[in-house]
Coordinates of C-alpha atoms and ligand atoms in Angstrom, one line a residue:
X1 CA 25.2 -8.6 16.9
X2 CA 27.4 -6.3 14.8
X3 CA 24.5 -4.1 13.6
X4 CA 23.1 -3.7 17.1
X5 CA 26.5 -2.5 18.3
X6 CA 26.6 0.0 15.4
X7 CA 23.2 1.3 16.2
X8 CA 23.8 1.7 19.9
X9 CA 26.8 3.8 19.2
X10 CA 25.2 5.8 16.5
X11 CA 23.0 8.9 16.5
X12 CA 20.2 6.6 15.7
X13 CA 20.2 6.0 19.4
X14 CA 18.5 9.4 19.7
X15 CA 15.5 8.1 17.7
X16 CA 15.2 4.5 18.6
X17 CA 16.6 2.3 21.2
X18 CA 15.9 -1.4 21.2
X19 CA 12.4 -2.3 21.9
X20 CA 11.5 1.3 22.4
X21 CA 8.9 3.1 20.4
X22 CA 9.4 4.6 17.0
X23 CA 8.6 8.3 17.1
X24 CA 6.5 10.5 14.9
X25 CA 8.3 13.5 13.2
X26 CA 6.1 16.6 13.3
X27 CA 7.2 20.1 12.7
X28 CA 10.9 19.3 13.3
X29 CA 10.4 17.3 16.5
X30 CA 10.5 13.6 17.2
X31 CA 7.4 13.0 19.3
X32 CA 6.0 10.0 21.1
X33 CA 2.6 9.0 19.7
X34 CA -0.4 9.1 22.1
X35 CA -1.9 6.1 20.4
X36 CA -2.9 2.9 22.1
X37 CA -2.2 0.8 19.0
X38 CA 1.3 -0.3 18.2
X39 CA 2.8 -2.7 15.6
X40 CA 5.8 -4.7 16.6
X41 CA 8.9 -4.7 14.4
X42 CA 11.1 -7.8 14.7
X43 CA 14.4 -8.7 13.3
X44 CA 13.5 -11.2 10.5
X45 CA 16.8 -13.1 11.2
X46 CA 16.0 -14.0 14.8
X47 CA 12.6 -12.4 15.8
X48 CA 14.3 -10.1 18.3
X49 CA 11.9 -7.2 19.1
X50 CA 13.4 -4.0 17.7
X51 CA 10.8 -1.4 18.0
X52 CA 7.1 -0.7 18.1
X53 CA 5.5 1.5 15.5
X54 CA 2.5 3.6 16.4
X55 CA -0.8 3.7 14.5
X56 CA -0.9 7.5 14.5
X57 CA -4.0 9.1 15.8
X58 CA -6.1 11.3 13.6
X59 CA -5.0 14.4 15.6
X60 CA -1.3 13.5 15.0
X61 CA -1.8 13.0 11.3
X62 CA -3.7 16.3 11.1
X63 CA -0.8 18.0 13.0
X64 CA 1.7 16.6 10.5
X65 CA -0.2 17.9 7.5
X66 CA -0.8 21.3 9.3
X67 CA 2.9 21.6 9.9
X68 CA 3.6 20.8 6.2
X69 CA 1.0 23.4 5.1
X70 CA 2.3 26.0 7.4
X71 CA 5.9 25.4 6.3
X72 CA 5.1 25.6 2.6
X73 CA 5.0 29.4 1.9
X74 CA 8.4 30.0 3.4
X75 CA 10.0 26.9 1.9
X76 CA 8.5 27.7 -1.6
X77 CA 10.0 31.2 -1.3
X78 CA 13.4 29.9 -0.2
X79 CA 15.6 30.5 -3.3
X80 CA 16.0 27.5 -5.4
X81 CA 19.8 27.7 -5.0
X82 CA 19.5 27.6 -1.2
X83 CA 17.1 24.6 -1.4
X84 CA 19.7 22.9 -3.6
X85 CA 22.4 23.7 -1.1
X86 CA 20.5 22.0 1.6
X87 CA 19.9 19.0 -0.6
X88 CA 23.6 19.0 -1.3
X89 CA 24.4 18.9 2.5
X90 CA 21.9 16.1 2.8
X91 CA 23.7 14.1 0.0
X92 CA 26.9 14.5 2.0
X93 CA 25.4 13.4 5.2
X94 CA 23.8 10.3 3.6
X95 CA 27.2 9.4 2.2
X96 CA 28.9 9.9 5.5
X97 CA 26.3 7.7 7.3
X98 CA 26.0 5.0 4.6
X99 CA 27.2 2.2 6.9
X100 CA 24.8 3.2 9.7
X101 CA 21.8 3.3 7.4
X102 CA 22.8 0.0 5.9
X103 CA 23.1 -1.6 9.4
X104 CA 19.6 -0.3 10.3
X105 CA 18.2 -1.8 7.0
X106 CA 19.9 -5.2 7.6
X107 CA 18.7 -5.5 11.1
X108 CA 15.1 -4.5 10.3
X109 CA 14.6 -5.8 6.8
X110 CA 17.0 -8.7 6.7
X111 CA 19.0 -8.1 3.5
X112 CA 22.8 -8.4 3.5
X113 CA 24.9 -5.4 4.5
X114 CA 26.4 -5.0 1.0
X115 CA 22.9 -5.2 -0.5
X116 CA 21.7 -2.7 2.1
X117 CA 24.4 -0.3 1.0
X118 CA 23.2 -0.7 -2.5
X119 CA 19.7 0.2 -1.3
X120 CA 21.1 3.4 0.2
X121 CA 23.3 4.2 -2.8
X122 CA 20.5 3.9 -5.3
X123 CA 18.5 6.3 -3.2
X124 CA 21.5 8.6 -2.8
X125 CA 21.7 8.9 -6.6
X126 CA 18.3 10.5 -6.7
X127 CA 19.4 12.9 -4.0
X128 CA 22.4 13.8 -6.0
X129 CA 20.2 14.4 -9.0
X130 CA 17.9 16.6 -6.9
X131 CA 20.9 18.9 -6.3
X132 CA 20.4 20.0 -9.9
X133 CA 16.9 21.2 -9.2
X134 CA 17.3 24.7 -10.6
X135 CA 18.1 23.3 -14.1
X136 CA 15.3 20.7 -13.7
X137 CA 12.8 23.5 -13.0
X138 CA 13.6 25.7 -15.9
X139 CA 10.5 26.8 -17.8
X140 CA 10.2 27.8 -21.4
X141 CA 10.0 31.2 -23.2
X142 CA 9.0 32.4 -26.6
X143 CA 9.7 36.1 -27.2
X144 CA 7.4 38.4 -29.2
X145 CA 4.6 36.0 -30.0
X146 CA 2.8 39.2 -31.1
X147 CA 4.0 42.8 -31.0
X148 CA 5.2 43.5 -27.4
X149 CA 3.8 40.2 -26.2
X150 CA 6.0 37.4 -24.7
X151 CA 5.0 34.0 -23.4
X152 CA 7.0 32.2 -20.7
X153 CA 6.4 29.5 -18.2
X154 CA 7.4 28.8 -14.7
X155 CA 7.6 25.4 -13.0
X156 CA 6.2 25.7 -9.5
X157 CA 5.7 23.4 -6.6
X158 CA 2.3 21.9 -5.7
X159 CA 2.2 22.3 -2.0
X160 CA 1.9 19.4 0.5
X161 CA 2.9 16.1 -1.0
X162 CA 2.8 12.6 0.6
X163 CA 4.7 9.3 0.2
X164 CA 3.7 5.8 1.2
X165 CA 6.5 3.2 1.0
X166 CA 7.0 -0.6 1.0
X167 CA 9.3 -2.8 3.1
X168 CA 11.7 -4.0 0.5
X169 CA 13.9 -0.9 0.0
X170 CA 13.8 1.0 3.3
X171 CA 16.1 3.8 2.1
X172 CA 16.0 3.9 -1.7
X173 CA 12.3 4.3 -2.0
X174 CA 11.8 7.1 0.6
X175 CA 14.8 8.7 -1.2
X176 CA 13.0 8.5 -4.5
X177 CA 10.2 10.6 -3.0
X178 CA 10.8 13.4 -0.5
X179 CA 14.2 14.8 -1.6
X180 CA 13.1 15.6 -5.1
X181 CA 9.7 16.8 -3.8
X182 CA 11.2 19.2 -1.3
X183 CA 14.0 20.3 -3.7
X184 CA 11.1 21.4 -6.0
X185 CA 9.7 23.5 -3.1
X186 CA 7.0 21.3 -1.8
X187 CA 6.6 20.2 1.8
X188 CA 6.1 16.5 2.7
X189 CA 4.4 13.9 4.8
X190 CA 6.0 10.5 4.7
X191 CA 4.3 7.3 5.8
X192 CA 7.1 4.6 5.9
X193 CA 6.4 0.9 5.7
X194 CA 5.3 -0.1 9.2
X195 CA 7.6 -3.1 8.8
X196 CA 10.8 -1.1 8.4
X197 CA 10.3 2.4 9.9
X198 CA 13.8 3.1 11.2
X199 CA 15.8 3.8 8.1
X200 CA 13.2 6.5 7.3
X201 CA 13.5 8.0 10.7
X202 CA 17.2 8.2 10.5
X203 CA 17.0 9.7 7.0
X204 CA 14.7 12.5 8.2
X205 CA 17.0 13.1 11.2
X206 CA 19.8 13.6 8.6
X207 CA 17.6 15.9 6.5
X208 CA 17.1 18.0 9.6
X209 CA 20.8 18.1 10.2
X210 CA 21.3 19.1 6.6
X211 CA 19.2 22.2 7.2
X212 CA 15.7 21.2 6.1
X213 CA 13.5 23.6 8.1
X214 CA 10.9 22.4 10.6
X215 CA 7.7 21.3 9.0
X216 CA 9.1 20.7 5.5
X217 CA 9.3 17.0 6.1
X218 CA 7.0 15.2 8.6
X219 CA 6.6 11.5 9.3
X220 CA 3.4 9.7 10.4
X221 CA 3.1 6.0 11.0
X222 CA 0.4 3.3 10.5
X223 CA -1.1 1.2 7.9
X224 CA -4.6 1.4 6.3
X225 CA -6.0 4.3 8.4
X226 CA -2.9 6.4 7.7
X227 CA -3.1 5.6 4.0
X228 CA -6.8 6.5 3.9
X229 CA -6.0 9.7 5.8
X230 CA -3.4 10.6 3.1
X231 CA -5.8 9.8 0.3
X232 CA -8.6 11.9 1.8
X233 CA -6.9 15.0 3.5
X234 CA -7.8 18.0 1.3
X235 CA -4.4 19.7 1.9
X236 CA -2.4 16.9 0.3
X237 CA -2.0 17.6 -3.4
X238 CA 0.0 14.6 -4.6
X239 CA 0.7 11.0 -3.4
X240 CA 3.6 8.8 -4.3
X241 CA 3.1 5.2 -3.6
X242 CA 5.4 2.1 -4.1
X243 CA 4.2 -1.3 -3.0
X244 CA 1.8 -4.1 -3.9
X245 CA -0.8 -3.9 -6.7
X246 CA -3.7 -4.2 -4.3
X247 CA -2.6 -1.2 -2.2
X248 CA -1.4 0.8 -5.2
X249 CA -4.6 0.5 -7.3
X250 CA -6.6 1.3 -4.2
X251 CA -4.6 4.4 -3.4
X252 CA -4.7 5.5 -7.0
X253 CA -8.5 5.1 -7.1
X254 CA -9.1 6.8 -3.8
X255 CA -6.5 9.6 -4.2
X256 CA -7.6 10.5 -7.7
X257 CA -11.3 10.4 -6.7
X258 CA -10.3 13.1 -4.2
X259 CA -8.7 15.2 -6.9
X260 CA -5.1 14.3 -6.1
X261 CA -2.2 13.5 -8.4
X262 CA -1.1 9.9 -7.7
X263 CA 1.8 7.8 -8.9
X264 CA 1.7 4.1 -8.0
X265 CA 4.6 1.8 -8.7
X266 CA 3.4 -1.7 -8.0
X267 CA 4.0 -5.5 -8.2
X268 CA 5.9 -7.3 -10.9
X269 CA 6.8 -10.6 -12.5
X270 CA 10.0 -10.0 -14.3
X271 CA 11.1 -12.3 -17.1
X272 CA 14.6 -13.1 -18.3
X273 CA 14.7 -14.4 -21.8
X274 CA 17.7 -16.6 -22.4
X275 CA 18.7 -17.2 -26.0
X276 CA 21.0 -20.1 -26.8
X277 CA 23.6 -17.8 -28.4
X278 CA 24.1 -15.9 -25.1
X279 CA 27.3 -16.0 -23.2
X280 CA 26.5 -18.9 -20.9
X281 CA 28.6 -18.2 -17.9
X282 CA 27.7 -14.5 -17.7
X283 CA 24.1 -15.2 -18.3
X284 CA 23.8 -17.8 -15.5
X285 CA 25.8 -15.6 -13.1
X286 CA 23.4 -12.7 -13.8
X287 CA 20.3 -14.8 -13.6
X288 CA 21.4 -16.4 -10.2
X289 CA 22.1 -13.0 -8.7
X290 CA 19.0 -11.3 -9.9
X291 CA 16.6 -14.2 -9.0
X292 CA 17.9 -14.8 -5.5
X293 CA 19.6 -11.6 -4.4
X294 CA 17.7 -9.9 -1.6
X295 CA 15.9 -13.2 -1.2
X296 CA 13.9 -12.4 -4.3
X297 CA 12.3 -9.4 -2.5
X298 CA 13.1 -6.8 -5.2
X299 CA 10.4 -5.5 -7.5
X300 CA 12.9 -5.9 -10.3
X301 CA 14.0 -9.4 -9.3
X302 CA 14.2 -11.8 -12.3
X303 CA 11.6 -14.2 -11.0
X304 CA 10.7 -16.0 -14.2
X305 CA 13.3 -17.4 -16.7
X306 CA 12.2 -18.1 -20.2
X307 CA 14.6 -20.5 -21.8
X308 CA 14.5 -20.4 -25.6
X309 CA 15.4 -23.7 -27.4
X310 CA 18.6 -25.4 -26.3
X311 CA 19.4 -22.9 -23.6
X312 CA 17.2 -25.0 -21.3
X313 CA 20.2 -27.4 -21.2
X314 CA 21.9 -24.9 -18.9
X315 CA 19.5 -25.3 -16.1
X316 CA 21.6 -27.9 -14.2
X317 CA 24.5 -25.3 -14.1
X318 CA 22.1 -22.7 -12.8
X319 CA 21.1 -25.1 -10.0
X320 CA 24.8 -25.6 -9.1
X321 CA 25.3 -21.8 -8.8
X322 CA 22.1 -21.4 -6.7
X323 CA 23.2 -24.2 -4.4
X324 CA 26.4 -22.4 -3.6
X325 CA 24.6 -19.3 -2.2
X326 CA 25.0 -18.9 1.5
X327 CA 21.8 -18.4 3.5
X328 CA 22.3 -16.6 6.8
X329 CA 21.8 -13.4 8.8
X330 CA 22.3 -10.4 6.7
X331 CA 25.1 -9.0 8.9
X332 CA 27.1 -12.2 8.7
X333 CA 30.0 -11.7 6.2
X334 CA 29.7 -13.5 2.8
X335 CA 25.9 -14.1 3.2
X336 CA 24.2 -14.1 -0.1
X337 CA 20.5 -14.5 1.0
X338 CA 19.2 -13.1 4.3
X339 CA 15.7 -13.9 5.7
X340 CA 12.4 -12.9 4.1
X341 CA 10.5 -10.2 5.9
X342 CA 8.1 -12.1 8.1
X343 CA 7.0 -15.6 9.1
X344 CA 3.8 -14.9 7.1
X345 CA 5.9 -14.2 4.0
X346 CA 7.8 -17.4 4.5
X347 CA 4.6 -19.4 4.8
X348 CA 3.2 -17.8 1.7
X349 CA 6.3 -18.6 -0.3
X350 CA 6.2 -22.2 0.9
X351 CA 2.6 -22.5 -0.1
X352 CA 3.3 -21.1 -3.6
X353 CA 6.2 -23.6 -4.1
X354 CA 3.9 -26.4 -3.1
X355 CA 1.1 -25.2 -5.4
X356 CA 3.6 -25.2 -8.2
X357 CA 4.6 -28.8 -7.5
X358 CA 0.9 -29.8 -7.1
X359 CA 0.2 -28.3 -10.5
X360 CA 2.9 -30.3 -12.2
X361 CA 6.1 -28.2 -11.9
X362 CA 9.3 -29.9 -10.9
X363 CA 11.1 -28.6 -7.9
X364 CA 14.7 -29.2 -8.8
X365 CA 16.1 -27.1 -6.0
X366 CA 13.9 -26.8 -2.8
X367 CA 14.8 -24.1 -0.4
X368 CA 12.1 -25.0 2.1
X369 CA 13.7 -26.2 5.4
X370 CA 17.0 -24.6 4.5
X371 CA 19.6 -25.1 7.2
X372 CA 20.9 -22.0 8.9
X373 CA 23.2 -21.4 11.9
X374 CA 21.6 -22.1 15.3
X375 CA 21.4 -18.4 16.3
X376 CA 19.1 -17.9 13.3
X377 CA 16.9 -20.9 14.0
X378 CA 13.8 -18.7 14.5
X379 CA 14.5 -16.6 11.4
X380 CA 12.3 -16.4 8.3
X381 CA 14.7 -18.2 6.0
X382 CA 13.9 -19.7 2.6
X383 CA 16.7 -21.0 0.4
X384 CA 17.0 -20.6 -3.3
X385 CA 14.3 -22.6 -5.0
X386 CA 14.0 -23.5 -8.7
X387 CA 10.8 -24.8 -10.3
X388 CA 11.0 -26.1 -13.9
X389 CA 8.4 -27.1 -16.4
X390 CA 6.3 -24.2 -15.3
X391 CA 3.4 -23.2 -17.5
X392 CA 1.6 -19.9 -17.6
X393 CA -1.6 -21.3 -16.1
X394 CA 0.1 -22.2 -12.8
X395 CA -0.4 -20.1 -9.7
X396 CA 3.4 -20.0 -9.1
X397 CA 3.7 -18.2 -12.4
X398 CA 0.7 -16.0 -12.1
X399 CA 1.5 -14.7 -8.6
X400 CA 4.3 -12.5 -7.7
X401 CA 6.0 -14.8 -5.2
X402 CA 8.4 -12.2 -3.8
X403 CA 10.8 -14.8 -2.4
X404 CA 13.9 -16.6 -3.6
X405 CA 12.0 -18.7 -6.1
X406 CA 12.8 -18.9 -9.9
X407 CA 10.2 -20.3 -12.1
X408 CA 11.5 -21.7 -15.4
X409 CA 9.5 -21.9 -18.6
X410 CA 10.5 -23.3 -22.0
X411 CA 9.7 -22.0 -25.5
X412 CA 11.1 -22.7 -28.9
X413 CA 11.5 -19.2 -30.4
X414 CA 12.2 -15.6 -29.5
X415 CA 8.7 -14.7 -30.9
X416 CA 7.1 -17.2 -28.5
X417 CA 9.1 -15.7 -25.6
X418 CA 7.9 -12.2 -26.5
X419 CA 4.3 -13.3 -26.8
X420 CA 4.4 -15.1 -23.4
X421 CA 5.9 -12.1 -21.6
X422 CA 3.5 -9.6 -23.3
X423 CA 0.6 -11.8 -22.2
X424 CA 1.7 -11.4 -18.5
X425 CA -0.2 -8.5 -16.8
X426 CA 2.9 -7.0 -15.3
X427 CA 5.3 -4.7 -17.1
X428 CA 8.0 -3.7 -14.6
X429 CA 11.2 -5.1 -16.0
X430 CA 12.7 -7.7 -18.3
X431 CA 16.0 -8.8 -19.6
X432 CA 17.2 -10.6 -22.7
X433 CA 20.5 -12.4 -22.9
X434 CA 21.9 -12.9 -26.3
X435 CA 24.9 -12.4 -28.5
X436 CA 22.7 -11.1 -31.4
X437 CA 22.2 -7.4 -31.9
X438 CA 19.3 -8.1 -34.2
X439 CA 17.6 -10.3 -31.6
X440 CA 18.2 -7.8 -28.9
X441 CA 16.8 -5.0 -31.0
X442 CA 13.7 -7.0 -31.9
X443 CA 13.2 -7.7 -28.2
X444 CA 13.5 -4.1 -27.1
X445 CA 11.0 -3.0 -29.8
X446 CA 8.4 -5.7 -29.4
X447 CA 8.4 -6.4 -25.7
X448 CA 5.6 -4.5 -23.8
X449 CA 7.5 -4.0 -20.6
X450 CA 8.7 -0.6 -19.3
X451 CA 12.3 -1.3 -18.4
X452 CA 14.5 -3.6 -20.6
X453 CA 17.9 -5.0 -19.9
X454 CA 20.1 -6.3 -22.6
X455 CA 22.7 -8.7 -21.2
X456 CA 22.0 -6.9 -17.9
X457 CA 19.7 -8.4 -15.3
X458 CA 18.2 -5.6 -13.2
X459 CA 17.6 -2.6 -15.5
X460 CA 16.7 0.1 -12.9
X461 CA 17.4 3.4 -14.7
X462 CA 19.7 6.0 -13.2
X463 CA 17.9 9.2 -12.0
X464 CA 18.5 11.3 -15.1
X465 CA 16.0 8.8 -16.7
X466 CA 12.9 7.7 -14.8
X467 CA 11.7 4.4 -13.3
X468 CA 9.3 3.4 -16.1
X469 CA 7.5 0.3 -15.1
X470 CA 4.3 -0.2 -17.2
X471 CA 1.0 -2.0 -17.5
X472 CA 0.0 -3.8 -14.3
X473 CA 3.2 -2.5 -12.5
X474 CA 2.3 1.2 -12.8
X475 CA -0.6 3.5 -12.7
X476 CA -0.6 7.2 -12.3
X477 CA 0.3 10.7 -13.4
X478 CA 4.0 10.4 -13.9
X479 CA 6.9 8.2 -13.2
X480 CA 9.4 8.4 -10.3
X481 CA 12.5 10.6 -10.6
X482 CA 14.1 12.1 -13.7
X483 CA 12.2 14.6 -15.8
X484 CA 8.8 12.9 -15.2
X485 CA 9.5 12.9 -11.4
X486 CA 10.0 16.7 -11.5
X487 CA 6.8 17.0 -13.5
X488 CA 4.9 14.9 -11.0
X489 CA 5.9 17.2 -8.1
X490 CA 5.3 20.5 -10.0
X491 CA 2.8 22.4 -12.0
X492 CA 3.4 24.8 -14.9
X493 CA 2.3 28.4 -14.8
X494 CA 2.3 30.1 -18.2
X495 CA 2.4 33.9 -18.5
X496 CA 1.5 36.0 -21.4
X497 CA 2.7 39.5 -21.0
X498 CA 2.2 42.7 -23.0
X499 CA 4.6 45.5 -22.3
X500 CA 4.2 48.5 -24.6
X501 CA 6.4 51.5 -24.9
X502 CA 3.8 53.7 -26.5
X503 CA 0.7 55.4 -25.4
X504 CA -1.6 54.3 -28.1
X505 CA -5.0 52.8 -27.2
X506 CA -6.0 49.7 -29.2
X507 CA -9.7 50.1 -28.5
X508 CA -12.3 47.7 -27.2
X509 CA -12.5 44.3 -29.0
X510 CA -15.1 41.6 -28.1
X511 CA -13.5 39.0 -30.4
X512 CA -11.6 36.1 -29.0
X513 CA -8.1 37.5 -28.8
X514 CA -5.8 36.2 -31.5
X515 CA -2.1 36.9 -31.2
X516 CA -0.2 37.5 -34.3
Ligands
NAD1 P1 2.4 -3.3 0.6 O1 1.5 -2.8 -0.5 O2 2.0 -4.4 1.5 O3 2.8 -2.0 1.5 C1 3.2 -0.8 0.9 C2 2.6 0.3 1.7 O4 1.2 0.3 1.5 C3 2.9 0.3 3.2 O5 3.2 1.5 3.6 C4 1.5 -0.2 3.8 O6 1.3 0.4 5.0 C5 0.5 0.2 2.8 N1 -0.6 -0.8 2.6 C6 -0.4 -2.1 2.6 N2 -1.6 -2.7 2.3 C7 -2.5 -1.7 2.1 C8 -3.9 -1.7 1.8 N3 -4.6 -2.8 1.6 N4 -4.5 -0.5 1.7 C9 -3.8 0.6 1.9 N5 -2.5 0.6 2.2 C10 -1.8 -0.5 2.3 O7 3.8 -3.7 -0.1 P2 5.1 -4.3 0.5 O8 4.7 -5.8 0.8 O9 5.6 -3.5 1.6 O10 6.1 -4.3 -0.7 C11 6.3 -5.3 -1.6 C12 5.5 -5.0 -2.9 O11 6.0 -3.7 -3.4 C13 5.8 -6.0 -4.0 O12 4.6 -6.2 -4.7 C14 6.8 -5.3 -4.9 O13 6.8 -5.7 -6.2 C15 6.3 -3.9 -4.8 N6 7.4 -2.9 -5.1 C16 7.3 -2.3 -6.3 C17 8.3 -1.4 -6.7 C18 8.2 -0.7 -8.0 O14 8.9 0.2 -8.2 N7 7.3 -1.2 -9.0 C19 9.3 -1.2 -5.9 C20 9.4 -1.8 -4.6 C21 8.4 -2.7 -4.3

């Protein structure tokens, strides 16, 4: 396979060979775990065994946190300009290795190579933004709040921070986390998704090459025990999580109960609202790409289409577009949809489609039993699927399917569409397609969803803004990246100083001091 060849000739070879074990990264060294418990990682396109991920032992996890704790004072005291220079080197290395990282992602996660490059690129943008860390960490000053008294604030790192990542963006989401955290002067413990560990391992290898000192980034592996360890270890000050609602709410509850700062980006059901005055061709193109791209395994996938009035007549043309999408291995040129992550995920998607049908939805495009090339016969493939006549009480609407399944609902008015979407528990993203500025403005004001696209399907903000999912899709102390990302990884110290140039004593006062 193309990607196998790429990997074997790349530096990744130093971290992982095929069907060898994924290493831990502790204090600047890739080390073999002493665990007896391993998780197999298989290529979702053909079930080839790629690597085994260790369930880190308690000692290994403690060693990773200790390394991060020990590295913190020197890293915090490294000048902000030098930290930024290292992040800038890192940015260049990621750019240079974009194809290799993408090949790793395609092989392990399944998405197409161009989509995998997008995964890396959207993470790289956060690294680029982190190069401006000095400006992002500027405090505030007010001179002479009283005679000879000034107040100023510094933005300072927290200490050891940790990240727990999902399978669907093996590069972007780790890159949302540790580059900004370390740019701010923190040290880090990353626990990648046990289903896609290798992009993270390569990314930390590149960070080391960029000049990140030993101990500043560490990687542990595992699932529930590693997560519990992160939630409980007293040295960890803040936890970034991206993944399912079940895990995110759990980590938020357990982490905050232990006094940690936690940010949890979670599950979604993202609605597209299609008004009949929208540009039909562009809207249907956008909807097709955003519903089925990455086989629907994006937290910002448009997985529910709300057709307002006559726009429902466009559904047959949507089906025609979806039918043309090519389902194959992600490394095969011109593939539109790769496999879903696991046989269990495929089974779950099939079950949810069937439940929709059993509850009265019409399956007008059925991607179960999709035909793929013989070499992918064992892969976890699901073809584009469209369910119409879906109502909000159906399981296929209520659950995040996380597969290439678009559920279509009909309403008569924009007000009804807004009401329907606001009644859904999730608030990650939404998009409205219309030619009316007034309708778009009404939508952006009244919709209770954190990220809104207007004639744009996947409104993931660039890193000078933040990723602002809301309601059931987010819980925590601050959003990822942008200003709020910096706030999450830092604390403010405010200093009130009194420098007098006379020798006059002001005497003892027992009153609450009042400046002025
Ligand atoms: P997941 O919750 O299964 O796994 C995410 C991480 O949590 C992994 O590192 C895993 O080891 C850990 N984990 C899993 N179950 C756990 C549990 N019960 N207790 C403690 N830790 C647990 O998520 P996933 O399947 O890897 O990713 C897909 C989910 O992530 C989808 O719901 C998707 O919407 C969501 N997601 C959200 C965003 C966002 O920004 N809102 C972005 C990407 C993915």
